[in-house]
């Protein structure tokens, strides 16, 4: 169908299936996690939020404004995915700058799928002597776990869909959506 000028599309990307988590649901849950972290770390003298680029950026920028305790932030960049398939091994593209020895570190990622990324980064960080290390993720696809993945703060459990939005992407597309939506892979073209 030819689109007439001024006609608004339902979604900005053709490949979107449905909205799984709305902006309102995300806001509410992120506020709750922020309050929980504020409470759990009230005695912390060195709190570091360490995000995995790039998927966790939107989540972190919202979450940090819900934490009312002194904190700093840093990032690492790792990759394991090509399109909607994990390659099964994790590559560090850029490391964090902070010397985390003695810091209370909260590792933040957008989503746990097989758990391989979080397990790999957790082990790496533990070798760098943080005072404590916890894991915070927005989404968890529990049924897809291949390795043990302790999650201390979780936004939402989701079923086995490939999802985009709120920072998450498929081949760099979809990060700007303000909600979490499933990808209809039959409509997805690279
Ligand atoms: P894991 O190592 O298999 O747990 O994969 C975790 C990483 O894969 C996340 O940090 C995401 O970057 C990416 N990922 C896994 N599932 C999805 C998804 O449904 N949408 C977008 N990215 C995903
Ligand atoms: Mg990621």
Coordinates of C-alpha atoms and ligand atoms in Angstrom, one line a residue:
X1 CA 0.0 0.0 0.0
X2 CA 1.4 3.4 -1.0
X3 CA 1.5 5.7 2.0
X4 CA -0.1 9.1 1.7
X5 CA 1.7 12.1 3.0
X6 CA 0.8 12.8 6.6
X7 CA -0.5 9.3 7.3
X8 CA 1.1 8.1 10.5
X9 CA 2.5 4.6 10.8
X10 CA 1.6 2.5 13.8
X11 CA 5.3 1.8 14.6
X12 CA 8.4 3.5 13.2
X13 CA 9.9 0.2 12.2
X14 CA 8.1 -2.4 9.9
X15 CA 9.5 -5.3 11.8
X16 CA 7.8 -4.7 15.2
X17 CA 5.4 -7.4 16.4
X18 CA 3.8 -6.0 19.5
X19 CA 4.5 -3.9 22.5
X20 CA 5.4 -6.2 25.4
X21 CA 6.2 -3.6 28.1
X22 CA 4.9 0.0 28.0
X23 CA 6.7 3.2 29.0
X24 CA 4.6 3.5 32.1
X25 CA 5.4 0.0 33.2
X26 CA 9.1 0.6 32.6
X27 CA 9.0 3.9 34.5
X28 CA 7.3 2.4 37.5
X29 CA 9.7 -0.6 37.7
X30 CA 12.8 1.5 37.2
X31 CA 11.7 3.8 40.1
X32 CA 11.2 0.7 42.3
X33 CA 14.7 -0.6 41.5
X34 CA 16.2 2.8 42.1
X35 CA 14.6 3.0 45.5
X36 CA 15.7 -0.5 46.3
X37 CA 19.3 0.3 45.4
X38 CA 19.2 3.5 47.4
X39 CA 18.1 1.6 50.4
X40 CA 20.6 -1.3 49.9
X41 CA 23.6 1.0 49.4
X42 CA 22.8 3.6 52.0
X43 CA 26.1 2.9 53.8
X44 CA 28.2 2.5 50.7
X45 CA 31.1 5.0 50.4
X46 CA 32.0 4.1 46.8
X47 CA 29.1 3.1 44.6
X48 CA 29.8 2.5 40.9
X49 CA 27.2 1.8 38.3
X50 CA 29.0 -0.1 35.6
X51 CA 27.0 -0.4 32.4
X52 CA 27.5 -2.6 29.3
X53 CA 27.4 -0.5 26.1
X54 CA 25.3 0.1 24.3
X55 CA 22.1 -1.6 25.2
X56 CA 22.0 -0.5 28.9
X57 CA 22.4 3.2 28.2
X58 CA 18.7 4.2 28.2
X59 CA 18.1 2.1 31.3
X60 CA 21.1 3.5 33.2
X61 CA 20.3 7.1 32.5
X62 CA 16.8 6.6 33.9
X63 CA 17.9 4.4 36.8
X64 CA 20.7 6.7 38.0
X65 CA 18.2 9.5 38.5
X66 CA 16.1 7.3 40.8
X67 CA 19.1 6.5 43.0
X68 CA 19.4 9.1 45.7
X69 CA 22.9 8.2 47.0
X70 CA 26.3 9.4 45.8
X71 CA 27.4 7.3 42.9
X72 CA 29.6 7.4 39.8
X73 CA 29.2 5.6 36.5
X74 CA 31.4 3.9 34.0
X75 CA 30.9 1.7 31.0
X76 CA 32.4 -1.3 29.2
X77 CA 31.7 -2.4 25.7
X78 CA 31.3 -6.1 25.0
X79 CA 29.8 -7.9 22.1
X80 CA 28.5 -11.4 21.4
X81 CA 25.6 -10.9 19.0
X82 CA 25.3 -10.7 15.2
X83 CA 21.7 -9.9 14.3
X84 CA 19.4 -12.0 16.6
X85 CA 21.9 -14.8 17.1
X86 CA 24.5 -15.1 19.8
X87 CA 27.9 -16.1 18.7
X88 CA 28.5 -17.8 22.0
X89 CA 31.8 -16.0 22.8
X90 CA 32.2 -12.6 24.3
X91 CA 34.7 -9.9 23.1
X92 CA 35.7 -6.9 25.1
X93 CA 35.6 -3.9 22.7
X94 CA 36.4 -1.3 25.4
X95 CA 37.2 -1.7 29.1
X96 CA 36.0 0.5 32.0
X97 CA 38.3 3.3 33.2
X98 CA 37.7 3.2 36.9
X99 CA 40.0 1.1 39.1
X100 CA 37.2 -0.8 40.8
X101 CA 39.2 -2.3 43.7
X102 CA 37.3 -1.4 46.9
X103 CA 34.2 -0.2 45.1
X104 CA 30.7 -1.5 45.5
X105 CA 30.0 -2.3 41.8
X106 CA 26.6 -2.8 40.2
X107 CA 27.0 -4.3 36.8
X108 CA 24.1 -3.2 34.6
X109 CA 22.9 -4.8 31.3
X110 CA 19.8 -4.6 29.2
X111 CA 18.9 -8.2 28.9
X112 CA 20.0 -11.7 29.9
X113 CA 19.5 -14.3 27.3
X114 CA 21.9 -17.3 27.5
X115 CA 23.7 -15.6 30.5
X116 CA 27.1 -16.0 28.8
X117 CA 27.8 -12.2 28.7
X118 CA 27.0 -11.6 32.3
X119 CA 28.8 -14.7 33.5
X120 CA 31.9 -13.7 31.5
X121 CA 32.0 -10.1 32.7
X122 CA 31.2 -11.0 36.3
X123 CA 34.2 -13.3 36.5
X124 CA 36.4 -10.7 34.9
X125 CA 35.3 -8.0 37.4
X126 CA 35.7 -10.3 40.4
X127 CA 39.3 -10.7 39.5
X128 CA 39.7 -6.9 39.9
X129 CA 38.8 -6.9 43.7
X130 CA 35.6 -4.9 44.0
X131 CA 34.3 -4.6 47.5
X132 CA 31.1 -6.1 46.3
X133 CA 29.5 -7.0 43.0
X134 CA 25.9 -7.2 42.1
X135 CA 24.0 -7.6 38.8
X136 CA 21.1 -5.5 37.6
X137 CA 19.3 -6.2 34.4
X138 CA 16.2 -4.8 32.8
X139 CA 15.0 -8.0 31.1
X140 CA 15.5 -11.7 31.6
X141 CA 14.7 -14.5 29.2
X142 CA 14.9 -17.3 31.8
X143 CA 14.0 -20.2 29.6
X144 CA 17.0 -19.4 27.4
X145 CA 19.7 -19.5 30.1
X146 CA 22.6 -21.8 29.3
X147 CA 24.8 -20.9 32.3
X148 CA 24.1 -20.0 35.9
X149 CA 23.3 -16.3 36.1
X150 CA 22.7 -14.7 39.5
X151 CA 20.6 -11.5 39.0
X152 CA 20.2 -9.2 42.1
X153 CA 17.9 -6.6 40.5
X154 CA 15.6 -7.5 37.7
X155 CA 13.1 -5.3 35.8
X156 CA 11.0 -7.9 34.0
X157 CA 10.9 -11.6 33.1
X158 CA 10.0 -12.0 29.4
X159 CA 9.2 -14.9 27.2
X160 CA 11.5 -16.1 24.4
X161 CA 11.1 -13.3 21.9
X162 CA 13.8 -11.2 20.3
X163 CA 13.0 -7.7 21.6
X164 CA 13.9 -4.1 20.8
X165 CA 13.4 -0.7 22.3
X166 CA 14.5 1.3 25.4
X167 CA 18.1 0.8 24.3
X168 CA 17.9 -2.7 22.9
X169 CA 18.5 -3.2 19.2
X170 CA 18.5 -5.5 16.3
X171 CA 21.5 -4.7 14.2
X172 CA 21.5 -1.2 15.8
X173 CA 17.9 -0.5 14.9
X174 CA 15.1 0.1 17.4
X175 CA 17.1 1.5 20.3
X176 CA 15.0 4.7 20.3
X177 CA 11.7 3.2 20.9
X178 CA 10.4 4.2 24.3
X179 CA 8.8 0.8 25.0
X180 CA 9.9 -2.8 24.8
X181 CA 8.5 -4.5 21.6
X182 CA 8.9 -8.0 20.1
X183 CA 10.5 -8.3 16.6
X184 CA 8.6 -10.1 14.0
X185 CA 11.6 -11.9 12.4
X186 CA 9.5 -12.7 9.3
X187 CA 9.3 -9.0 8.6
X188 CA 12.9 -8.3 9.4
X189 CA 15.4 -7.6 6.7
X190 CA 19.0 -6.7 7.4
Ligands
LIG1 P1 23.6 -13.5 26.5 O1 25.1 -13.4 26.6 O2 23.2 -14.6 25.6 O3 22.9 -13.5 27.8 O4 23.2 -12.2 25.7 C1 23.2 -11.0 26.3 C2 23.3 -9.8 25.3 O5 22.7 -10.2 24.0 C3 22.6 -8.6 25.7 O6 23.5 -7.7 26.4 C4 22.1 -8.0 24.5 O7 23.0 -7.1 23.9 C5 21.9 -9.2 23.5 N1 20.5 -9.7 23.4 C6 20.1 -10.8 23.9 N2 18.7 -11.0 23.6 C7 18.4 -9.8 23.0 C8 17.1 -9.3 22.5 O8 16.1 -10.0 22.5 N3 17.2 -8.1 21.9 C9 18.3 -7.4 21.8 N4 19.5 -7.8 22.3 C10 19.5 -9.0 22.9
LIG2 MG1 24.3 -6.1 25.2

